N, CA, C and O atoms as CSV, one atom per row, in Angstrom:
chain,resi,resn,atom,element,x,y,z
A,1,MET,N,N,-245.873,38.125,33.645
A,1,MET,CA,C,-247.275,37.331,34.031
A,1,MET,C,C,-246.373,35.681,34.069
A,1,MET,O,O,-245.790,35.167,33.114
A,2,ARG,N,N,-246.497,35.153,35.401
A,2,ARG,CA,C,-245.975,33.610,35.052
A,2,ARG,C,C,-247.095,32.862,35.891
A,2,ARG,O,O,-247.418,33.105,37.054
A,3,ILE,N,N,-247.701,31.740,34.903
A,3,ILE,CA,C,-249.053,31.032,35.403
A,3,ILE,C,C,-248.653,29.521,35.131
A,3,ILE,O,O,-248.319,28.939,34.099
A,4,GLU,N,N,-248.839,29.037,36.656
A,4,GLU,CA,C,-248.523,27.194,36.440
A,4,GLU,C,C,-249.398,26.265,36.777
A,4,GLU,O,O,-250.041,26.590,37.775
A,5,GLN,N,N,-249.744,24.979,36.224
A,5,GLN,CA,C,-250.949,24.197,36.747
A,5,GLN,C,C,-250.720,23.044,36.751
A,5,GLN,O,O,-250.501,22.746,35.577
A,6,SER,N,N,-250.623,22.083,37.442
A,6,SER,CA,C,-250.205,21.173,37.578
A,6,SER,C,C,-251.653,19.861,37.647
A,6,SER,O,O,-252.409,20.150,38.575
A,7,ILE,N,N,-251.893,19.189,37.240
A,7,ILE,CA,C,-252.599,17.885,37.144
A,7,ILE,C,C,-252.061,17.018,37.115
A,7,ILE,O,O,-251.023,17.130,36.463
A,8,GLU,N,N,-252.346,15.472,37.800
A,8,GLU,CA,C,-252.420,13.836,37.642
A,8,GLU,C,C,-253.082,13.582,37.229
A,8,GLU,O,O,-254.149,13.943,37.725
A,9,VAL,N,N,-253.175,12.566,35.697
A,9,VAL,CA,C,-253.546,11.825,34.767
A,9,VAL,C,C,-253.419,10.362,35.355
A,9,VAL,O,O,-252.418,9.800,35.800
A,10,ASP,N,N,-254.940,9.826,35.209
A,10,ASP,CA,C,-254.710,8.530,35.333
A,10,ASP,C,C,-254.511,7.989,33.784
A,10,ASP,O,O,-255.383,7.804,32.936
A,11,ALA,N,N,-253.352,7.833,33.707
A,11,ALA,CA,C,-252.665,7.568,32.394
A,11,ALA,C,C,-251.277,7.020,32.449
A,11,ALA,O,O,-250.562,7.698,33.187
A,12,PRO,N,N,-250.837,6.276,32.045
A,12,PRO,CA,C,-249.051,5.962,31.902
A,12,PRO,C,C,-248.746,7.474,30.709
A,12,PRO,O,O,-249.483,8.034,29.897
A,13,SER,N,N,-247.197,7.725,31.166
A,13,SER,CA,C,-247.251,8.882,30.128
A,13,SER,C,C,-247.309,8.866,29.088
A,13,SER,O,O,-247.782,9.860,28.536
A,14,ASP,N,N,-246.855,7.728,28.277
A,14,ASP,CA,C,-246.704,7.421,26.642
A,14,ASP,C,C,-247.980,7.474,26.501
A,14,ASP,O,O,-247.931,7.293,25.284
A,15,ARG,N,N,-249.111,7.569,26.711
A,15,ARG,CA,C,-250.176,7.609,26.249
A,15,ARG,C,C,-250.439,9.225,26.401
A,15,ARG,O,O,-250.571,9.968,25.429
A,16,VAL,N,N,-250.495,9.655,27.769
A,16,VAL,CA,C,-250.765,11.010,27.775
A,16,VAL,C,C,-250.056,11.914,26.249
A,16,VAL,O,O,-250.654,12.701,25.516
A,17,TRP,N,N,-248.226,11.316,26.131
A,17,TRP,CA,C,-248.063,12.317,25.666
A,17,TRP,C,C,-248.388,12.199,23.755
A,17,TRP,O,O,-248.124,13.111,22.972
A,18,ARG,N,N,-248.890,11.098,23.437
A,18,ARG,CA,C,-249.558,10.526,22.255
A,18,ARG,C,C,-250.565,11.299,22.111
A,18,ARG,O,O,-250.789,11.545,20.925
A,19,LEU,N,N,-251.574,11.997,23.158
A,19,LEU,CA,C,-252.416,12.894,23.028
A,19,LEU,C,C,-252.000,14.382,22.981
A,19,LEU,O,O,-252.729,15.113,22.310
A,20,ILE,N,N,-250.814,14.995,23.665
A,20,ILE,CA,C,-250.534,16.349,23.409
A,20,ILE,C,C,-249.187,16.145,22.587
A,20,ILE,O,O,-248.575,17.164,22.906
A,21,GLU,N,N,-248.374,15.456,21.736
A,21,GLU,CA,C,-247.568,15.857,20.994
A,21,GLU,C,C,-247.576,16.639,20.166
A,21,GLU,O,O,-246.671,17.447,19.955
A,22,ASP,N,N,-248.782,16.514,19.445
A,22,ASP,CA,C,-249.307,17.715,18.299
A,22,ASP,C,C,-250.168,18.532,19.227
A,22,ASP,O,O,-251.100,17.982,19.813
A,23,PRO,N,N,-249.866,20.036,19.424
A,23,PRO,CA,C,-250.685,20.879,20.153
A,23,PRO,C,C,-252.102,21.230,19.530
A,23,PRO,O,O,-253.058,21.812,20.042
A,24,ALA,N,N,-251.916,20.643,18.149
A,24,ALA,CA,C,-253.276,21.464,17.832
A,24,ALA,C,C,-254.700,19.820,18.089
A,24,ALA,O,O,-255.832,19.613,17.654
A,25,ALA,N,N,-253.906,19.182,18.849
A,25,ALA,CA,C,-254.698,18.159,19.930
A,25,ALA,C,C,-255.443,18.858,20.712
A,25,ALA,O,O,-256.661,18.763,20.863
A,26,LEU,N,N,-254.706,19.572,21.218
A,26,LEU,CA,C,-255.003,20.410,22.788
A,26,LEU,C,C,-256.462,21.115,23.078
A,26,LEU,O,O,-257.112,21.395,24.085
A,27,THR,N,N,-256.662,21.282,21.337
A,27,THR,CA,C,-257.996,21.602,20.639
A,27,THR,C,C,-259.264,21.013,21.763
A,27,THR,O,O,-259.164,19.872,22.215
A,28,GLY,N,N,-260.429,21.905,22.142
A,28,GLY,CA,C,-261.248,21.202,22.496
A,28,GLY,C,C,-261.199,21.302,24.156
A,28,GLY,O,O,-262.119,21.831,24.779
A,29,LEU,N,N,-259.647,20.556,25.014
A,29,LEU,CA,C,-259.544,20.735,26.302
A,29,LEU,C,C,-260.251,21.923,27.504
A,29,LEU,O,O,-260.441,21.802,28.714
A,30,ASP,N,N,-260.522,23.075,26.550
A,30,ASP,CA,C,-260.808,24.674,27.031
A,30,ASP,C,C,-261.300,24.855,25.852
A,30,ASP,O,O,-260.817,24.894,24.720
A,31,GLU,N,N,-262.718,24.999,26.451
A,31,GLU,CA,C,-263.703,26.324,25.440
A,31,GLU,C,C,-263.417,27.155,25.046
A,31,GLU,O,O,-264.127,27.499,24.101
A,32,GLY,N,N,-262.424,27.961,25.339
A,32,GLY,CA,C,-262.069,29.201,25.147
A,32,GLY,C,C,-260.647,29.058,24.271
A,32,GLY,O,O,-260.094,30.135,24.045
A,33,LEU,N,N,-259.887,27.666,23.669
A,33,LEU,CA,C,-258.848,27.398,23.109
A,33,LEU,C,C,-259.157,26.572,22.180
A,33,LEU,O,O,-259.873,25.571,22.228
A,34,SER,N,N,-257.980,27.522,20.424
A,34,SER,CA,C,-258.188,26.942,19.699
A,34,SER,C,C,-256.996,26.911,18.959
A,34,SER,O,O,-256.438,28.001,18.830
A,35,ILE,N,N,-256.239,25.511,18.218
A,35,ILE,CA,C,-254.884,25.874,17.962
A,35,ILE,C,C,-254.916,25.074,16.735
A,35,ILE,O,O,-255.336,23.945,16.483
A,36,GLU,N,N,-254.225,26.190,15.899
A,36,GLU,CA,C,-254.716,25.203,14.307
A,36,GLU,C,C,-252.749,25.005,13.784
A,36,GLU,O,O,-251.763,25.642,14.154
A,37,ALA,N,N,-252.846,24.261,13.162
A,37,ALA,CA,C,-251.465,23.460,12.710
A,37,ALA,C,C,-251.022,24.492,11.789
A,37,ALA,O,O,-252.065,24.921,11.294
A,38,ASP,N,N,-249.992,25.153,11.268
A,38,ASP,CA,C,-249.753,25.390,10.117
A,38,ASP,C,C,-249.115,24.533,9.203
A,38,ASP,O,O,-248.191,23.746,9.408
A,39,PRO,N,N,-249.927,24.870,7.825
A,39,PRO,CA,C,-250.522,23.486,6.737
A,39,PRO,C,C,-248.967,23.333,6.059
A,39,PRO,O,O,-248.503,22.317,5.540
A,40,GLU,N,N,-248.127,25.013,6.269
A,40,GLU,CA,C,-246.702,24.783,5.419
A,40,GLU,C,C,-245.202,23.913,6.332
A,40,GLU,O,O,-244.172,23.439,5.852
A,41,THR,N,N,-245.597,23.983,7.532
A,41,THR,CA,C,-244.900,23.522,8.431
A,41,THR,C,C,-245.228,22.066,8.809
A,41,THR,O,O,-246.404,21.705,8.807
A,42,PRO,N,N,-244.224,21.206,9.137
A,42,PRO,CA,C,-243.917,19.864,9.535
A,42,PRO,C,C,-244.790,19.505,10.963
A,42,PRO,O,O,-244.393,20.006,12.016
A,43,LYS,N,N,-245.811,18.753,10.959
A,43,LYS,CA,C,-247.023,18.964,11.661
A,43,LYS,C,C,-246.437,18.307,13.613
A,43,LYS,O,O,-245.921,17.361,14.207
A,44,GLY,N,N,-246.584,18.650,13.662
A,44,GLY,CA,C,-245.553,18.189,15.638
A,44,GLY,C,C,-243.887,18.290,15.692
A,44,GLY,O,O,-243.140,18.532,14.744
A,45,GLY,N,N,-243.693,18.151,16.443
A,45,GLY,CA,C,-241.849,18.261,16.526
A,45,GLY,C,C,-241.643,19.767,16.442
A,45,GLY,O,O,-242.503,20.645,16.372
A,46,LEU,N,N,-240.282,19.878,16.465
A,46,LEU,CA,C,-239.527,21.138,16.296
A,46,LEU,C,C,-239.784,21.889,15.041
A,46,LEU,O,O,-240.070,21.396,13.949
A,47,ARG,N,N,-239.622,23.355,15.385
A,47,ARG,CA,C,-240.325,24.323,14.074
A,47,ARG,C,C,-241.666,23.881,13.672
A,47,ARG,O,O,-241.968,24.379,12.588
A,48,ALA,N,N,-242.212,23.427,13.966
A,48,ALA,CA,C,-243.998,23.138,13.847
A,48,ALA,C,C,-244.208,24.645,14.710
A,48,ALA,O,O,-243.964,24.995,15.865
A,49,ARG,N,N,-244.887,25.432,13.303
A,49,ARG,CA,C,-245.937,26.190,13.560
A,49,ARG,C,C,-247.349,26.343,13.816
A,49,ARG,O,O,-248.189,25.996,12.985
A,50,TYR,N,N,-247.585,26.751,14.715
A,50,TYR,CA,C,-249.423,27.137,14.910
A,50,TYR,C,C,-250.106,27.977,14.796
A,50,TYR,O,O,-249.430,28.966,14.513
A,51,ARG,N,N,-251.314,28.254,14.859
A,51,ARG,CA,C,-252.268,29.458,15.766
A,51,ARG,C,C,-252.922,29.247,16.206
A,51,ARG,O,O,-253.880,28.581,15.815
A,52,VAL,N,N,-252.659,29.944,17.795
A,52,VAL,CA,C,-253.307,29.604,18.759
A,52,VAL,C,C,-254.430,30.933,19.150
A,52,VAL,O,O,-254.208,32.144,19.120
A,53,LEU,N,N,-255.523,30.294,19.468
A,53,LEU,CA,C,-256.561,31.333,19.653
A,53,LEU,C,C,-257.384,31.203,21.284
A,53,LEU,O,O,-258.314,30.442,21.553
A,54,TRP,N,N,-256.695,32.214,22.234
A,54,TRP,CA,C,-257.680,31.881,23.248
A,54,TRP,C,C,-258.961,33.074,23.725
A,54,TRP,O,O,-258.766,34.289,23.695
A,55,ARG,N,N,-259.678,32.719,23.960
A,55,ARG,CA,C,-260.865,33.811,24.439
A,55,ARG,C,C,-260.585,33.858,26.186
A,55,ARG,O,O,-260.505,32.916,26.973
A,56,VAL,N,N,-260.478,35.302,26.423
A,56,VAL,CA,C,-260.527,35.792,27.494
A,56,VAL,C,C,-261.703,36.291,27.644
A,56,VAL,O,O,-261.694,37.322,26.971
A,57,GLY,N,N,-263.188,36.110,28.359
A,57,GLY,CA,C,-264.256,36.408,28.227
A,57,GLY,C,C,-264.304,36.744,26.701
A,57,GLY,O,O,-263.706,36.112,25.830
A,58,PRO,N,N,-265.004,37.694,26.532
A,58,PRO,CA,C,-265.453,37.975,25.230
A,58,PRO,C,C,-264.229,37.940,24.149
A,58,PRO,O,O,-264.317,37.299,23.101
A,59,VAL,N,N,-262.791,38.888,24.610
A,59,VAL,CA,C,-261.906,38.924,23.824
A,59,VAL,C,C,-261.113,38.009,23.187
A,59,VAL,O,O,-260.401,37.380,23.969
A,60,PRO,N,N,-260.959,37.635,21.680
A,60,PRO,CA,C,-260.258,36.817,21.402
A,60,PRO,C,C,-258.577,37.468,21.508
A,60,PRO,O,O,-258.308,38.669,21.475
A,61,ILE,N,N,-257.389,36.133,21.664
A,61,ILE,CA,C,-256.208,36.598,22.196
A,61,ILE,C,C,-255.369,35.921,20.940
A,61,ILE,O,O,-254.958,34.832,21.341
A,62,GLY,N,N,-255.054,36.099,19.890
A,62,GLY,CA,C,-254.116,34.911,19.135
A,62,GLY,C,C,-252.365,35.613,18.472
A,62,GLY,O,O,-251.925,36.724,18.176
A,63,SER,N,N,-251.800,34.082,18.503
A,63,SER,CA,C,-250.347,34.347,18.023
A,63,SER,C,C,-250.403,33.093,17.405
A,63,SER,O,O,-251.147,32.139,17.635
A,64,ASP,N,N,-249.160,33.292,16.271
A,64,ASP,CA,C,-248.357,32.554,15.343
A,64,ASP,C,C,-247.402,31.897,16.508
A,64,ASP,O,O,-246.925,32.813,17.178
A,65,VAL,N,N,-246.958,30.575,16.977
A,65,VAL,CA,C,-246.175,30.189,17.420
A,65,VAL,C,C,-245.038,29.361,17.077
A,65,VAL,O,O,-244.998,29.135,15.867
A,66,GLU,N,N,-244.299,28.947,17.603
A,66,GLU,CA,C,-243.057,27.462,16.894
A,66,GLU,C,C,-243.039,27.288,18.277
A,66,GLU,O,O,-243.187,27.967,19.294
A,67,ILE,N,N,-242.741,25.820,17.864
A,67,ILE,CA,C,-242.289,24.750,19.075
A,67,ILE,C,C,-240.967,25.085,18.886
A,67,ILE,O,O,-240.518,25.210,17.747
A,68,VAL,N,N,-240.130,25.282,20.099
A,68,VAL,CA,C,-239.073,25.816,20.040
A,68,VAL,C,C,-237.903,24.537,20.962
A,68,VAL,O,O,-236.693,24.485,20.746
A,69,GLU,N,N,-238.582,23.709,21.874
A,69,GLU,CA,C,-237.676,22.778,22.582
A,69,GLU,C,C,-239.395,21.647,22.491
A,69,GLU,O,O,-240.559,22.029,22.615
A,70,VAL,N,N,-238.734,19.939,22.178
A,70,VAL,CA,C,-239.066,18.887,22.321
A,70,VAL,C,C,-238.481,17.762,23.197
A,70,VAL,O,O,-237.535,18.417,23.635
A,71,THR,N,N,-238.391,16.976,23.575
A,71,THR,CA,C,-237.864,16.123,24.782
A,71,THR,C,C,-239.028,14.851,24.284
A,71,THR,O,O,-240.005,14.621,24.997
A,72,PRO,N,N,-238.852,14.292,23.345
A,72,PRO,CA,C,-240.165,13.217,23.167
A,72,PRO,C,C,-240.728,12.074,24.558
A,72,PRO,O,O,-239.909,11.487,25.265
A,73,GLY,N,N,-241.894,11.967,24.696
A,73,GLY,CA,C,-241.902,11.491,26.026
A,73,GLY,C,C,-242.275,12.511,27.367
A,73,GLY,O,O,-242.886,12.150,28.373
A,74,ARG,N,N,-241.765,13.806,27.106
A,74,ARG,CA,C,-241.560,14.249,28.595
A,74,ARG,C,C,-241.605,16.171,28.379
A,74,ARG,O,O,-241.777,16.872,29.376
A,75,GLU,N,N,-241.468,16.660,27.293
A,75,GLU,CA,C,-241.572,18.073,26.984
A,75,GLU,C,C,-241.422,18.494,25.820
A,75,GLU,O,O,-240.757,18.128,24.851
A,76,LEU,N,N,-242.715,20.004,26.209
A,76,LEU,CA,C,-243.167,20.924,24.652
A,76,LEU,C,C,-243.056,22.368,25.060
A,76,LEU,O,O,-243.467,22.939,26.071
A,77,ALA,N,N,-242.447,22.775,24.097
A,77,ALA,CA,C,-242.241,24.203,24.738
A,77,ALA,C,C,-242.358,25.175,23.462
A,77,ALA,O,O,-241.472,25.009,22.623
A,78,TRP,N,N,-243.326,26.174,23.187
A,78,TRP,CA,C,-243.284,27.159,22.362
A,78,TRP,C,C,-243.284,28.311,22.683
A,78,TRP,O,O,-243.952,28.722,23.632
A,79,THR,N,N,-242.548,29.043,21.966
A,79,THR,CA,C,-242.532,30.818,21.973
A,79,THR,C,C,-243.576,31.804,21.102
A,79,THR,O,O,-243.603,31.539,19.901
A,80,SER,N,N,-244.133,32.516,21.388
A,80,SER,CA,C,-244.595,33.504,19.947
A,80,SER,C,C,-244.159,34.340,19.096
A,80,SER,O,O,-243.525,35.360,19.365
A,81,LEU,N,N,-244.487,33.938,17.972
A,81,LEU,CA,C,-243.712,35.177,17.041
A,81,LEU,C,C,-244.210,36.087,16.490
A,81,LEU,O,O,-243.619,36.936,15.823
A,82,THR,N,N,-245.822,35.989,16.793
A,82,THR,CA,C,-246.597,37.445,16.715
A,82,THR,C,C,-247.645,37.480,17.429
A,82,THR,O,O,-248.016,36.397,17.883
A,83,GLY,N,N,-248.282,38.454,17.687
A,83,GLY,CA,C,-249.336,38.748,18.801
A,83,GLY,C,C,-248.480,38.983,19.840
A,83,GLY,O,O,-247.316,39.383,19.820
A,84,ILE,N,N,-249.538,38.542,21.192
A,84,ILE,CA,C,-249.806,38.410,22.387
A,84,ILE,C,C,-247.903,37.427,22.715
A,84,ILE,O,O,-247.714,36.210,22.703
A,85,ASP,N,N,-247.001,38.390,22.927
A,85,ASP,CA,C,-245.123,37.862,23.718
A,85,ASP,C,C,-245.689,36.862,24.816
A,85,ASP,O,O,-246.577,37.067,25.643
A,86,HIS,N,N,-245.082,35.954,24.639
A,86,HIS,CA,C,-245.579,34.195,25.743
A,86,HIS,C,C,-244.980,33.528,25.228
A,86,HIS,O,O,-244.622,33.519,24.051
A,87,ARG,N,N,-244.705,32.617,26.355
A,87,ARG,CA,C,-243.631,31.045,26.039
A,87,ARG,C,C,-244.645,30.251,27.049
A,87,ARG,O,O,-245.283,30.637,28.029
A,88,PHE,N,N,-244.523,28.952,26.386
A,88,PHE,CA,C,-245.865,28.015,26.921
A,88,PHE,C,C,-244.595,26.649,27.223
A,88,PHE,O,O,-243.462,26.536,26.756
A,89,ARG,N,N,-245.220,25.915,28.011
A,89,ARG,CA,C,-244.159,24.540,28.534
A,89,ARG,C,C,-245.529,23.778,29.054
A,89,ARG,O,O,-246.477,24.302,29.639
A,90,LEU,N,N,-245.388,22.563,28.722
A,90,LEU,CA,C,-245.619,21.074,29.192
A,90,LEU,C,C,-244.826,19.809,29.404
A,90,LEU,O,O,-244.311,19.009,28.622
A,91,ARG,N,N,-244.894,19.884,30.635
A,91,ARG,CA,C,-243.837,18.608,31.255
A,91,ARG,C,C,-244.671,17.632,31.752
A,91,ARG,O,O,-245.690,17.807,32.420
A,92,LEU,N,N,-244.112,16.450,31.338
A,92,LEU,CA,C,-244.977,15.368,32.310
A,92,LEU,C,C,-244.082,14.408,33.037
A,92,LEU,O,O,-243.104,14.051,32.380
A,93,ARG,N,N,-244.174,13.999,34.027
A,93,ARG,CA,C,-243.654,13.449,35.227
A,93,ARG,C,C,-243.931,11.830,35.427
A,93,ARG,O,O,-244.844,11.570,36.211
A,94,GLU,N,N,-243.499,11.116,35.034
A,94,GLU,CA,C,-244.564,9.262,35.052
A,94,GLU,C,C,-244.355,9.696,36.848
A,94,GLU,O,O,-243.304,10.163,37.287
A,95,LEU,N,N,-245.517,9.436,37.647
A,95,LEU,CA,C,-245.985,9.135,38.967
A,95,LEU,C,C,-245.233,7.779,39.500
A,95,LEU,O,O,-244.361,7.672,40.362
A,96,ASP,N,N,-245.923,6.692,38.622
A,96,ASP,CA,C,-246.112,5.500,38.842
A,96,ASP,C,C,-246.437,4.941,37.670
A,96,ASP,O,O,-246.599,5.823,36.827
A,97,PRO,N,N,-246.648,3.583,37.135
A,97,PRO,CA,C,-246.554,3.376,35.846
A,97,PRO,C,C,-248.373,3.644,35.366
A,97,PRO,O,O,-248.533,3.305,34.193
A,98,ARG,N,N,-249.121,3.939,35.745
A,98,ARG,CA,C,-250.370,4.352,35.534
A,98,ARG,C,C,-250.623,5.621,35.947
A,98,ARG,O,O,-251.842,5.772,36.036
A,99,ARG,N,N,-249.778,6.997,36.355
A,99,ARG,CA,C,-250.266,7.813,37.092
A,99,ARG,C,C,-249.040,8.849,35.964
A,99,ARG,O,O,-247.868,8.509,35.806
A,100,THR,N,N,-249.710,10.180,35.269
A,100,THR,CA,C,-248.595,10.904,34.941
A,100,THR,C,C,-249.135,12.529,35.388
A,100,THR,O,O,-250.238,12.996,35.107
A,101,GLN,N,N,-248.169,13.139,36.060
A,101,GLN,CA,C,-248.305,14.683,36.117
A,101,GLN,C,C,-248.001,15.461,35.205
A,101,GLN,O,O,-246.832,15.428,34.823
A,102,LEU,N,N,-248.770,16.232,34.683
A,102,LEU,CA,C,-249.015,17.214,33.954
A,102,LEU,C,C,-248.831,18.337,34.087
A,102,LEU,O,O,-249.835,18.933,34.478
A,103,VAL,N,N,-247.623,19.180,33.875
A,103,VAL,CA,C,-247.179,20.586,34.145
A,103,VAL,C,C,-247.498,21.955,33.301
A,103,VAL,O,O,-246.529,22.295,32.622
A,104,LEU,N,N,-248.296,22.560,33.223
A,104,LEU,CA,C,-247.872,23.523,32.089
A,104,LEU,C,C,-247.954,25.164,32.665
A,104,LEU,O,O,-248.783,25.699,33.401
A,105,ARG,N,N,-246.617,25.753,31.937
A,105,ARG,CA,C,-246.221,26.907,32.728
A,105,ARG,C,C,-246.478,27.850,31.442
A,105,ARG,O,O,-246.060,27.458,30.353
A,106,VAL,N,N,-247.359,29.452,31.574
A,106,VAL,CA,C,-247.221,29.871,30.398
A,106,VAL,C,C,-246.713,30.951,31.238
A,106,VAL,O,O,-246.836,30.960,32.463
A,107,GLY,N,N,-246.002,32.079,30.392
A,107,GLY,CA,C,-245.252,32.919,30.710
A,107,GLY,C,C,-245.705,34.241,29.921
A,107,GLY,O,O,-245.738,33.760,28.788
A,108,TYR,N,N,-246.092,35.638,29.752
A,108,TYR,CA,C,-245.782,36.141,29.248
A,108,TYR,C,C,-246.192,37.820,29.705
A,108,TYR,O,O,-246.870,38.216,30.653
A,109,ASN,N,N,-245.534,38.535,28.696
A,109,ASN,CA,C,-245.546,39.861,29.177
A,109,ASN,C,C,-247.045,41.104,28.673
A,109,ASN,O,O,-247.416,41.592,27.605
A,110,SER,N,N,-247.282,41.149,29.395
A,110,SER,CA,C,-248.884,42.087,29.783
A,110,SER,C,C,-248.698,43.602,28.756
A,110,SER,O,O,-247.573,44.028,29.018
A,111,ALA,N,N,-249.399,44.559,27.687
A,111,ALA,CA,C,-249.642,45.085,27.315
A,111,ALA,C,C,-249.528,46.380,28.167
A,111,ALA,O,O,-249.963,46.232,29.309
A,112,GLY,N,N,-248.899,47.983,27.789
A,112,GLY,CA,C,-249.191,49.188,28.386
A,112,GLY,C,C,-247.855,49.168,28.747
A,112,GLY,O,O,-246.809,48.553,28.542
A,113,PRO,N,N,-248.575,50.601,29.710
A,113,PRO,CA,C,-246.756,50.984,30.188
A,113,PRO,C,C,-246.990,50.719,31.808
A,113,PRO,O,O,-246.516,51.490,32.642
A,114,LEU,N,N,-247.898,49.359,32.228
A,114,LEU,CA,C,-247.748,49.274,33.720
A,114,LEU,C,C,-248.048,47.717,33.563
A,114,LEU,O,O,-248.410,46.958,34.462
A,115,GLY,N,N,-247.702,47.250,31.543
A,115,GLY,CA,C,-247.360,46.038,31.958
A,115,GLY,C,C,-245.885,45.440,32.387
A,115,GLY,O,O,-245.775,44.269,32.750
């Protein structure tokens, strides 16, 4: 299953990047999302690890993830190491000097024989 969502943000792309370059900062954007940095890996950047917990209704879904791709100011991607098998990517595109498009892509494998 793949999900893609795109929004336009009234802020310059460098300012948006500073807010999302450390995925732990995304906690609070959605009531059901919690991201905690692994204290034993570098914060942000390639190979950083996080514990991600989503609430889908009353069910918590968790994974340990690792940052596998970073293009500073433009793109951040992680893949799951444990839990639900998924991939996550955030892309920033400057629309003009004061507006940024933020594209989120999530792909995951559903559990079960029909997944």
